[in-house]
Amino acid sequence: MSKTPRSRTRPVSAKPLTAFSSIPRAGFRRRLGAWAIDTLLVIPLLTLAGYLAYGLSYLLVISGLLSLEEGVTASNWLAHQLWFSLWLAGVLCSYFVWFWCREGQTPGMRRFEIRVQNTDSTLLSIGQALVRLGTSAFGLGNLMVIFDRREFLAFQDYWANCEVVVTAPGAGH
């Protein structure tokens, strides 16, 4: 038996969606609310990741595998390490990429009934999610929605070639 490879473009929902033009795109307020909730969820996640890195560095110090200069604590040493910054950035990126590629919604987006998708209603690829995340400028790209009253697309939506739509029936911008 030969296995057929799974398609990279899975539909966002099992329900058939209506024509592209009839799905309303999300406005600024919904995006801002989702961003606020996701920020509140990411902070404890990054705190936990920081504690894990601190625990690892502390274990290295007490086991003698890492020696620090006099007066330098493990937390002070850790704060100046490139790998620690990359670790936290990786955790942050993984949060958004995971949810956008698996479900089309972060928990904040789910609360405000919006989702990110391609214009053909398929989920984003990992590459698209990384482009979207990299061009979002920590959420500032959403300010463009205020001025783009016709398309309701943010800066990152243009770059990643995707859209954020409202999932609630009858809901508008």
mmCIF file of N, CA and C in Angstrom, residues 4-130:
data_model
loop_
_atom_site.group_PDB
_atom_site.id
_atom_site.type_symbol
_atom_site.label_atom_id
_atom_site.label_comp_id
_atom_site.label_asym_id
_atom_site.label_seq_id
_atom_site.Cartn_x
_atom_site.Cartn_y
_atom_site.Cartn_z
ATOM 1 N N THR A 4 -0.557 8.278 0.629
ATOM 2 C CA THR A 4 -0.551 9.567 -0.056
ATOM 3 C C THR A 4 -0.195 10.637 0.956
ATOM 4 N N PRO A 5 0.655 11.564 0.568
ATOM 5 C CA PRO A 5 1.027 12.624 1.516
ATOM 6 C C PRO A 5 -0.159 13.508 1.842
ATOM 7 N N ARG A 6 -0.196 13.929 3.085
ATOM 8 C CA ARG A 6 -1.269 14.800 3.537
ATOM 9 C C ARG A 6 -1.086 16.195 2.966
ATOM 10 N N SER A 7 -2.159 16.801 2.567
ATOM 11 C CA SER A 7 -2.102 18.146 1.991
ATOM 12 C C SER A 7 -1.676 19.155 3.045
ATOM 13 N N ARG A 8 -0.870 20.129 2.667
ATOM 14 C CA ARG A 8 -0.408 21.173 3.576
ATOM 15 C C ARG A 8 -1.476 22.238 3.786
ATOM 16 N N THR A 9 -2.468 22.255 2.922
ATOM 17 C CA THR A 9 -3.507 23.281 3.037
ATOM 18 C C THR A 9 -4.793 22.621 3.504
ATOM 19 N N ARG A 10 -4.951 22.537 4.802
ATOM 20 C CA ARG A 10 -6.150 21.951 5.382
ATOM 21 C C ARG A 10 -7.208 23.028 5.542
ATOM 22 N N PRO A 11 -8.476 22.660 5.387
ATOM 23 C CA PRO A 11 -9.511 23.669 5.604
ATOM 24 C C PRO A 11 -9.540 24.088 7.065
ATOM 25 N N VAL A 12 -9.917 25.322 7.305
ATOM 26 C CA VAL A 12 -9.958 25.861 8.655
ATOM 27 C C VAL A 12 -11.061 25.203 9.467
ATOM 28 N N SER A 13 -12.185 24.931 8.877
ATOM 29 C CA SER A 13 -13.265 24.279 9.599
ATOM 30 C C SER A 13 -13.882 23.209 8.720
ATOM 31 N N ALA A 14 -14.570 22.278 9.356
ATOM 32 C CA ALA A 14 -15.207 21.213 8.599
ATOM 33 C C ALA A 14 -16.450 21.722 7.875
ATOM 34 N N LYS A 15 -17.029 22.798 8.377
ATOM 35 C CA LYS A 15 -18.219 23.357 7.746
ATOM 36 C C LYS A 15 -17.836 24.049 6.446
ATOM 37 N N PRO A 16 -18.611 23.848 5.403
ATOM 38 C CA PRO A 16 -18.292 24.566 4.166
ATOM 39 C C PRO A 16 -18.501 26.058 4.365
ATOM 40 N N LEU A 17 -17.560 26.819 3.874
ATOM 41 C CA LEU A 17 -17.644 28.263 4.013
ATOM 42 C C LEU A 17 -18.315 28.862 2.799
ATOM 43 N N THR A 18 -18.910 29.992 3.014
ATOM 44 C CA THR A 18 -19.565 30.683 1.913
ATOM 45 C C THR A 18 -18.527 31.351 1.041
ATOM 46 N N ALA A 19 -18.969 32.015 0.026
ATOM 47 C CA ALA A 19 -18.054 32.678 -0.900
ATOM 48 C C ALA A 19 -17.146 33.637 -0.151
ATOM 49 N N PHE A 20 -15.939 33.773 -0.644
ATOM 50 C CA PHE A 20 -14.908 34.583 0.004
ATOM 51 C C PHE A 20 -15.397 35.989 0.322
ATOM 52 N N SER A 21 -16.093 36.610 -0.586
ATOM 53 C CA SER A 21 -16.486 38.002 -0.397
ATOM 54 C C SER A 21 -17.535 38.186 0.694
ATOM 55 N N SER A 22 -18.240 37.113 1.084
ATOM 56 C CA SER A 22 -19.290 37.273 2.087
ATOM 57 C C SER A 22 -18.785 37.053 3.513
ATOM 58 N N ILE A 23 -17.544 36.638 3.692
ATOM 59 C CA ILE A 23 -16.989 36.471 5.030
ATOM 60 C C ILE A 23 -16.402 37.809 5.462
ATOM 61 N N PRO A 24 -16.954 38.417 6.513
ATOM 62 C CA PRO A 24 -16.430 39.728 6.916
ATOM 63 C C PRO A 24 -15.043 39.603 7.537
ATOM 64 N N ARG A 25 -14.202 40.547 7.227
ATOM 65 C CA ARG A 25 -12.868 40.594 7.817
ATOM 66 C C ARG A 25 -12.932 41.298 9.168
ATOM 67 N N ALA A 26 -12.007 40.937 10.028
ATOM 68 C CA ALA A 26 -11.985 41.479 11.387
ATOM 69 C C ALA A 26 -11.442 42.899 11.397
ATOM 70 N N GLY A 27 -12.072 43.730 12.201
ATOM 71 C CA GLY A 27 -11.636 45.108 12.358
ATOM 72 C C GLY A 27 -10.601 45.250 13.462
ATOM 73 N N PHE A 28 -10.242 46.481 13.737
ATOM 74 C CA PHE A 28 -9.166 46.778 14.678
ATOM 75 C C PHE A 28 -9.510 46.380 16.113
ATOM 76 N N ARG A 29 -10.725 46.651 16.562
ATOM 77 C CA ARG A 29 -11.076 46.376 17.963
ATOM 78 C C ARG A 29 -10.996 44.892 18.296
ATOM 79 N N ARG A 30 -11.494 44.053 17.414
ATOM 80 C CA ARG A 30 -11.409 42.608 17.652
ATOM 81 C C ARG A 30 -9.951 42.148 17.682
ATOM 82 N N ARG A 31 -9.163 42.654 16.763
ATOM 83 C CA ARG A 31 -7.743 42.286 16.712
ATOM 84 C C ARG A 31 -7.024 42.745 17.979
ATOM 85 N N LEU A 32 -7.335 43.952 18.440
ATOM 86 C CA LEU A 32 -6.710 44.485 19.650
ATOM 87 C C LEU A 32 -7.095 43.653 20.872
ATOM 88 N N GLY A 33 -8.355 43.285 20.969
ATOM 89 C CA GLY A 33 -8.796 42.454 22.085
ATOM 90 C C GLY A 33 -8.113 41.097 22.091
ATOM 91 N N ALA A 34 -8.013 40.484 20.926
ATOM 92 C CA ALA A 34 -7.337 39.189 20.818
ATOM 93 C C ALA A 34 -5.864 39.317 21.189
ATOM 94 N N TRP A 35 -5.237 40.398 20.732
ATOM 95 C CA TRP A 35 -3.828 40.633 21.047
ATOM 96 C C TRP A 35 -3.637 40.785 22.558
ATOM 97 N N ALA A 36 -4.548 41.497 23.222
ATOM 98 C CA ALA A 36 -4.438 41.709 24.670
ATOM 99 C C ALA A 36 -4.535 40.381 25.422
ATOM 100 N N ILE A 37 -5.484 39.539 25.042
ATOM 101 C CA ILE A 37 -5.630 38.238 25.707
ATOM 102 C C ILE A 37 -4.406 37.368 25.456
ATOM 103 N N ASP A 38 -3.933 37.349 24.218
ATOM 104 C CA ASP A 38 -2.750 36.539 23.912
ATOM 105 C C ASP A 38 -1.523 37.040 24.664
ATOM 106 N N THR A 39 -1.419 38.339 24.850
ATOM 107 C CA THR A 39 -0.308 38.890 25.632
ATOM 108 C C THR A 39 -0.380 38.394 27.069
ATOM 109 N N LEU A 40 -1.584 38.381 27.640
ATOM 110 C CA LEU A 40 -1.753 37.895 29.007
ATOM 111 C C LEU A 40 -1.439 36.407 29.128
ATOM 112 N N LEU A 41 -1.609 35.653 28.052
ATOM 113 C CA LEU A 41 -1.292 34.226 28.073
ATOM 114 C C LEU A 41 0.187 33.954 27.795
ATOM 115 N N VAL A 42 0.811 34.796 26.997
ATOM 116 C CA VAL A 42 2.214 34.593 26.636
ATOM 117 C C VAL A 42 3.143 34.960 27.794
ATOM 118 N N ILE A 43 2.776 35.939 28.597
ATOM 119 C CA ILE A 43 3.644 36.363 29.709
ATOM 120 C C ILE A 43 3.940 35.207 30.670
ATOM 121 N N PRO A 44 2.936 34.460 31.149
ATOM 122 C CA PRO A 44 3.267 33.319 32.022
ATOM 123 C C PRO A 44 4.045 32.219 31.292
ATOM 124 N N LEU A 45 3.773 32.047 30.011
ATOM 125 C CA LEU A 45 4.506 31.050 29.230
ATOM 126 C C LEU A 45 5.990 31.415 29.148
ATOM 127 N N LEU A 46 6.281 32.689 28.896
ATOM 128 C CA LEU A 46 7.670 33.144 28.851
ATOM 129 C C LEU A 46 8.316 33.092 30.233
ATOM 130 N N THR A 47 7.532 33.356 31.268
ATOM 131 C CA THR A 47 8.047 33.259 32.632
ATOM 132 C C THR A 47 8.455 31.822 32.938
ATOM 133 N N LEU A 48 7.614 30.874 32.567
ATOM 134 C CA LEU A 48 7.931 29.461 32.767
ATOM 135 C C LEU A 48 9.182 29.064 31.979
ATOM 136 N N ALA A 49 9.283 29.521 30.739
ATOM 137 C CA ALA A 49 10.472 29.232 29.923
ATOM 138 C C ALA A 49 11.720 29.835 30.560
ATOM 139 N N GLY A 50 11.586 31.021 31.134
ATOM 140 C CA GLY A 50 12.711 31.650 31.826
ATOM 141 C C GLY A 50 13.127 30.869 33.059
ATOM 142 N N TYR A 51 12.148 30.383 33.825
ATOM 143 C CA TYR A 51 12.457 29.575 35.001
ATOM 144 C C TYR A 51 13.163 28.278 34.615
ATOM 145 N N LEU A 52 12.738 27.666 33.519
ATOM 146 C CA LEU A 52 13.396 26.440 33.061
ATOM 147 C C LEU A 52 14.854 26.710 32.691
ATOM 148 N N ALA A 53 15.094 27.796 31.990
ATOM 149 C CA ALA A 53 16.467 28.154 31.613
ATOM 150 C C ALA A 53 17.295 28.496 32.851
ATOM 151 N N TYR A 54 16.686 29.196 33.803
ATOM 152 C CA TYR A 54 17.399 29.528 35.037
ATOM 153 C C TYR A 54 17.741 28.251 35.803
ATOM 154 N N GLY A 55 16.777 27.341 35.888
ATOM 155 C CA GLY A 55 17.026 26.071 36.580
ATOM 156 C C GLY A 55 18.168 25.299 35.942
ATOM 157 N N LEU A 56 18.213 25.283 34.623
ATOM 158 C CA LEU A 56 19.297 24.605 33.915
ATOM 159 C C LEU A 56 20.640 25.268 34.211
ATOM 160 N N SER A 57 20.684 26.591 34.146
ATOM 161 C CA SER A 57 21.954 27.285 34.408
ATOM 162 C C SER A 57 22.380 27.112 35.868
ATOM 163 N N TYR A 58 21.428 27.111 36.778
ATOM 164 C CA TYR A 58 21.755 26.918 38.194
ATOM 165 C C TYR A 58 22.317 25.515 38.429
ATOM 166 N N LEU A 59 21.712 24.513 37.782
ATOM 167 C CA LEU A 59 22.224 23.146 37.905
ATOM 168 C C LEU A 59 23.640 23.031 37.347
ATOM 169 N N LEU A 60 23.909 23.731 36.256
ATOM 170 C CA LEU A 60 25.257 23.721 35.686
ATOM 171 C C LEU A 60 26.269 24.347 36.639
ATOM 172 N N VAL A 61 25.857 25.394 37.349
ATOM 173 C CA VAL A 61 26.755 26.061 38.304
ATOM 174 C C VAL A 61 27.029 25.160 39.507
ATOM 175 N N ILE A 62 25.979 24.597 40.104
ATOM 176 C CA ILE A 62 26.206 23.791 41.315
ATOM 177 C C ILE A 62 26.877 22.454 41.006
ATOM 178 N N SER A 63 26.760 21.979 39.765
ATOM 179 C CA SER A 63 27.443 20.732 39.398
ATOM 180 C C SER A 63 28.898 20.977 39.012
ATOM 181 N N GLY A 64 29.276 22.231 38.864
ATOM 182 C CA GLY A 64 30.649 22.564 38.515
ATOM 183 C C GLY A 64 30.922 22.591 37.022
ATOM 184 N N LEU A 65 29.924 22.341 36.205
ATOM 185 C CA LEU A 65 30.107 22.378 34.750
ATOM 186 C C LEU A 65 30.187 23.801 34.220
ATOM 187 N N LEU A 66 29.714 24.751 35.011
ATOM 188 C CA LEU A 66 29.765 26.160 34.632
ATOM 189 C C LEU A 66 30.334 26.938 35.802
ATOM 190 N N SER A 67 31.408 27.658 35.559
ATOM 191 C CA SER A 67 31.982 28.478 36.629
ATOM 192 C C SER A 67 31.766 29.946 36.292
ATOM 193 N N LEU A 68 31.324 30.679 37.277
ATOM 194 C CA LEU A 68 31.034 32.098 37.101
ATOM 195 C C LEU A 68 32.065 32.934 37.847
ATOM 196 N N GLU A 69 32.271 34.147 37.372
ATOM 197 C CA GLU A 69 33.188 35.065 38.048
ATOM 198 C C GLU A 69 32.632 35.424 39.420
ATOM 199 N N GLU A 70 33.502 35.898 40.260
ATOM 200 C CA GLU A 70 33.111 36.300 41.615
ATOM 201 C C GLU A 70 32.032 37.380 41.558
ATOM 202 N N GLY A 71 30.952 37.189 42.293
ATOM 203 C CA GLY A 71 29.883 38.174 42.364
ATOM 204 C C GLY A 71 28.846 38.072 41.262
ATOM 205 N N VAL A 72 29.025 37.181 40.305
ATOM 206 C CA VAL A 72 28.055 37.016 39.216
ATOM 207 C C VAL A 72 27.115 35.871 39.576
ATOM 208 N N THR A 73 25.836 36.155 39.598
ATOM 209 C CA THR A 73 24.850 35.120 39.899
ATOM 210 C C THR A 73 24.437 34.412 38.614
ATOM 211 N N ALA A 74 23.796 33.263 38.779
ATOM 212 C CA ALA A 74 23.342 32.499 37.613
ATOM 213 C C ALA A 74 22.309 33.292 36.813
ATOM 214 N N SER A 75 21.441 34.020 37.496
ATOM 215 C CA SER A 75 20.421 34.798 36.781
ATOM 216 C C SER A 75 21.045 35.972 36.029
ATOM 217 N N ASN A 76 22.057 36.611 36.623
ATOM 218 C CA ASN A 76 22.748 37.712 35.950
ATOM 219 C C ASN A 76 23.504 37.194 34.725
ATOM 220 N N TRP A 77 24.151 36.055 34.870
ATOM 221 C CA TRP A 77 24.861 35.443 33.746
ATOM 222 C C TRP A 77 23.881 35.092 32.629
ATOM 223 N N LEU A 78 22.755 34.517 33.019
ATOM 224 C CA LEU A 78 21.754 34.073 32.049
ATOM 225 C C LEU A 78 21.188 35.240 31.246
ATOM 226 N N ALA A 79 20.965 36.360 31.893
ATOM 227 C CA ALA A 79 20.375 37.524 31.218
ATOM 228 C C ALA A 79 21.258 38.061 30.101
ATOM 229 N N HIS A 80 22.540 37.738 30.112
ATOM 230 C CA HIS A 80 23.464 38.239 29.091
ATOM 231 C C HIS A 80 23.844 37.177 28.058
ATOM 232 N N GLN A 81 23.117 36.081 28.025
ATOM 233 C CA GLN A 81 23.421 34.998 27.086
ATOM 234 C C GLN A 81 22.526 35.078 25.854
ATOM 235 N N LEU A 82 23.133 34.964 24.688
ATOM 236 C CA LEU A 82 22.384 34.999 23.437
ATOM 237 C C LEU A 82 21.408 33.835 23.341
ATOM 238 N N TRP A 83 21.828 32.657 23.780
ATOM 239 C CA TRP A 83 20.948 31.497 23.675
ATOM 240 C C TRP A 83 19.678 31.682 24.497
ATOM 241 N N PHE A 84 19.768 32.416 25.599
ATOM 242 C CA PHE A 84 18.587 32.659 26.421
ATOM 243 C C PHE A 84 17.582 33.545 25.681
ATOM 244 N N SER A 85 18.073 34.587 25.034
ATOM 245 C CA SER A 85 17.191 35.453 24.236
ATOM 246 C C SER A 85 16.563 34.678 23.087
ATOM 247 N N LEU A 86 17.358 33.848 22.426
ATOM 248 C CA LEU A 86 16.830 33.034 21.322
ATOM 249 C C LEU A 86 15.809 32.015 21.823
ATOM 250 N N TRP A 87 16.038 31.458 22.997
ATOM 251 C CA TRP A 87 15.111 30.511 23.602
ATOM 252 C C TRP A 87 13.747 31.178 23.850
ATOM 253 N N LEU A 88 13.770 32.367 24.452
ATOM 254 C CA LEU A 88 12.516 33.075 24.720
ATOM 255 C C LEU A 88 11.820 33.490 23.424
ATOM 256 N N ALA A 89 12.582 33.940 22.434
ATOM 257 C CA ALA A 89 11.995 34.302 21.136
ATOM 258 C C ALA A 89 11.380 33.078 20.470
ATOM 259 N N GLY A 90 12.040 31.942 20.589
ATOM 260 C CA GLY A 90 11.505 30.705 20.020
ATOM 261 C C GLY A 90 10.203 30.284 20.675
ATOM 262 N N VAL A 91 10.125 30.427 21.991
ATOM 263 C CA VAL A 91 8.885 30.097 22.710
ATOM 264 C C VAL A 91 7.759 31.030 22.268
ATOM 265 N N LEU A 92 8.063 32.316 22.161
ATOM 266 C CA LEU A 92 7.066 33.297 21.728
ATOM 267 C C LEU A 92 6.574 32.993 20.311
ATOM 268 N N CYS A 93 7.498 32.760 19.405
ATOM 269 C CA CYS A 93 7.120 32.459 18.016
ATOM 270 C C CYS A 93 6.332 31.159 17.928
ATOM 271 N N SER A 94 6.744 30.167 18.698
ATOM 272 C CA SER A 94 6.062 28.869 18.663
ATOM 273 C C SER A 94 4.603 28.981 19.080
ATOM 274 N N TYR A 95 4.322 29.831 20.044
ATOM 275 C CA TYR A 95 2.943 30.026 20.496
ATOM 276 C C TYR A 95 2.048 30.427 19.325
ATOM 277 N N PHE A 96 2.439 31.464 18.598
ATOM 278 C CA PHE A 96 1.607 31.962 17.502
ATOM 279 C C PHE A 96 1.612 31.023 16.303
ATOM 280 N N VAL A 97 2.775 30.541 15.919
ATOM 281 C CA VAL A 97 2.859 29.657 14.748
ATOM 282 C C VAL A 97 2.054 28.382 14.990
ATOM 283 N N TRP A 98 2.153 27.822 16.172
ATOM 284 C CA TRP A 98 1.412 26.595 16.498
ATOM 285 C C TRP A 98 -0.091 26.810 16.323
ATOM 286 N N PHE A 99 -0.625 27.834 16.941
ATOM 287 C CA PHE A 99 -2.068 28.057 16.874
ATOM 288 C C PHE A 99 -2.525 28.472 15.480
ATOM 289 N N TRP A 100 -1.782 29.335 14.800
ATOM 290 C CA TRP A 100 -2.193 29.772 13.464
ATOM 291 C C TRP A 100 -2.183 28.623 12.470
ATOM 292 N N CYS A 101 -1.204 27.736 12.572
ATOM 293 C CA CYS A 101 -1.100 26.635 11.605
ATOM 294 C C CYS A 101 -1.983 25.448 11.964
ATOM 295 N N ARG A 102 -2.273 25.232 13.221
ATOM 296 C CA ARG A 102 -3.083 24.086 13.646
ATOM 297 C C ARG A 102 -4.578 24.380 13.663
ATOM 298 N N GLU A 103 -4.955 25.581 14.106
ATOM 299 C CA GLU A 103 -6.368 25.888 14.291
ATOM 300 C C GLU A 103 -6.817 27.159 13.594
ATOM 301 N N GLY A 104 -5.873 28.008 13.226
ATOM 302 C CA GLY A 104 -6.226 29.288 12.623
ATOM 303 C C GLY A 104 -6.570 30.344 13.657
ATOM 304 N N GLN A 105 -6.531 29.967 14.931
ATOM 305 C CA GLN A 105 -6.904 30.892 16.002
ATOM 306 C C GLN A 105 -6.024 30.674 17.223
ATOM 307 N N THR A 106 -5.574 31.765 17.805
ATOM 308 C CA THR A 106 -4.965 31.699 19.127
ATOM 309 C C THR A 106 -6.121 31.736 20.130
ATOM 310 N N PRO A 107 -5.877 31.460 21.406
ATOM 311 C CA PRO A 107 -6.969 31.573 22.381
ATOM 312 C C PRO A 107 -7.614 32.965 22.396
ATOM 313 N N GLY A 108 -6.828 34.015 22.241
ATOM 314 C CA GLY A 108 -7.390 35.366 22.186
ATOM 315 C C GLY A 108 -8.268 35.564 20.964
ATOM 316 N N MET A 109 -7.841 35.033 19.839
ATOM 317 C CA MET A 109 -8.637 35.140 18.615
ATOM 318 C C MET A 109 -9.941 34.353 18.756
ATOM 319 N N ARG A 110 -9.871 33.209 19.430
ATOM 320 C CA ARG A 110 -11.073 32.403 19.636
ATOM 321 C C ARG A 110 -12.078 33.169 20.491
ATOM 322 N N ARG A 111 -11.596 33.860 21.518
ATOM 323 C CA ARG A 111 -12.480 34.631 22.399
ATOM 324 C C ARG A 111 -13.176 35.757 21.642
ATOM 325 N N PHE A 112 -12.486 36.372 20.700
ATOM 326 C CA PHE A 112 -13.069 37.473 19.933
ATOM 327 C C PHE A 112 -13.626 37.023 18.585
ATOM 328 N N GLU A 113 -13.752 35.717 18.430
ATOM 329 C CA GLU A 113 -14.403 35.102 17.269
ATOM 330 C C GLU A 113 -13.806 35.563 15.943
ATOM 331 N N ILE A 114 -12.479 35.489 15.857
ATOM 332 C CA ILE A 114 -11.790 35.782 14.603
ATOM 333 C C ILE A 114 -10.791 34.662 14.334
ATOM 334 N N ARG A 115 -10.409 34.506 13.096
ATOM 335 C CA ARG A 115 -9.389 33.520 12.738
ATOM 336 C C ARG A 115 -8.569 34.040 11.570
ATOM 337 N N VAL A 116 -7.341 33.547 11.472
ATOM 338 C CA VAL A 116 -6.468 33.902 10.359
ATOM 339 C C VAL A 116 -6.478 32.730 9.381
ATOM 340 N N GLN A 117 -6.569 33.059 8.103
ATOM 341 C CA GLN A 117 -6.658 32.025 7.077
ATOM 342 C C GLN A 117 -6.175 32.584 5.750
ATOM 343 N N ASN A 118 -5.966 31.683 4.812
ATOM 344 C CA ASN A 118 -5.719 32.099 3.435
ATOM 345 C C ASN A 118 -7.050 32.525 2.835
ATOM 346 N N THR A 119 -7.014 33.206 1.717
ATOM 347 C CA THR A 119 -8.259 33.680 1.108
ATOM 348 C C THR A 119 -9.120 32.535 0.584
ATOM 349 N N ASP A 120 -8.559 31.325 0.462
ATOM 350 C CA ASP A 120 -9.367 30.169 0.064
ATOM 351 C C ASP A 120 -9.808 29.348 1.279
ATOM 352 N N SER A 121 -9.749 29.935 2.451
ATOM 353 C CA SER A 121 -10.197 29.359 3.725
ATOM 354 C C SER A 121 -9.324 28.226 4.241
ATOM 355 N N THR A 122 -8.105 28.084 3.757
ATOM 356 C CA THR A 122 -7.196 27.072 4.281
ATOM 357 C C THR A 122 -6.307 27.688 5.354
ATOM 358 N N LEU A 123 -5.735 26.815 6.174
ATOM 359 C CA LEU A 123 -4.840 27.268 7.236
ATOM 360 C C LEU A 123 -3.522 27.773 6.662
ATOM 361 N N LEU A 124 -2.850 28.596 7.433
ATOM 362 C CA LEU A 124 -1.553 29.121 7.019
ATOM 363 C C LEU A 124 -0.494 28.024 7.059
ATOM 364 N N SER A 125 0.485 28.137 6.181
ATOM 365 C CA SER A 125 1.655 27.264 6.257
ATOM 366 C C SER A 125 2.586 27.821 7.333
ATOM 367 N N ILE A 126 3.566 27.032 7.721
ATOM 368 C CA ILE A 126 4.523 27.504 8.722
ATOM 369 C C ILE A 126 5.271 28.724 8.199
ATOM 370 N N GLY A 127 5.638 28.704 6.927
ATOM 371 C CA GLY A 127 6.333 29.845 6.328
ATOM 372 C C GLY A 127 5.494 31.107 6.365
ATOM 373 N N GLN A 128 4.211 30.978 6.027
ATOM 374 C CA GLN A 128 3.317 32.137 6.075
ATOM 375 C C GLN A 128 3.183 32.659 7.500
ATOM 376 N N ALA A 129 3.059 31.741 8.457
ATOM 377 C CA ALA A 129 2.915 32.150 9.856
ATOM 378 C C ALA A 129 4.168 32.888 10.334
ATOM 379 N N LEU A 130 5.339 32.420 9.922
ATOM 380 C CA LEU A 130 6.579 33.097 10.309
ATOM 381 C C LEU A 130 6.690 34.471 9.658
#
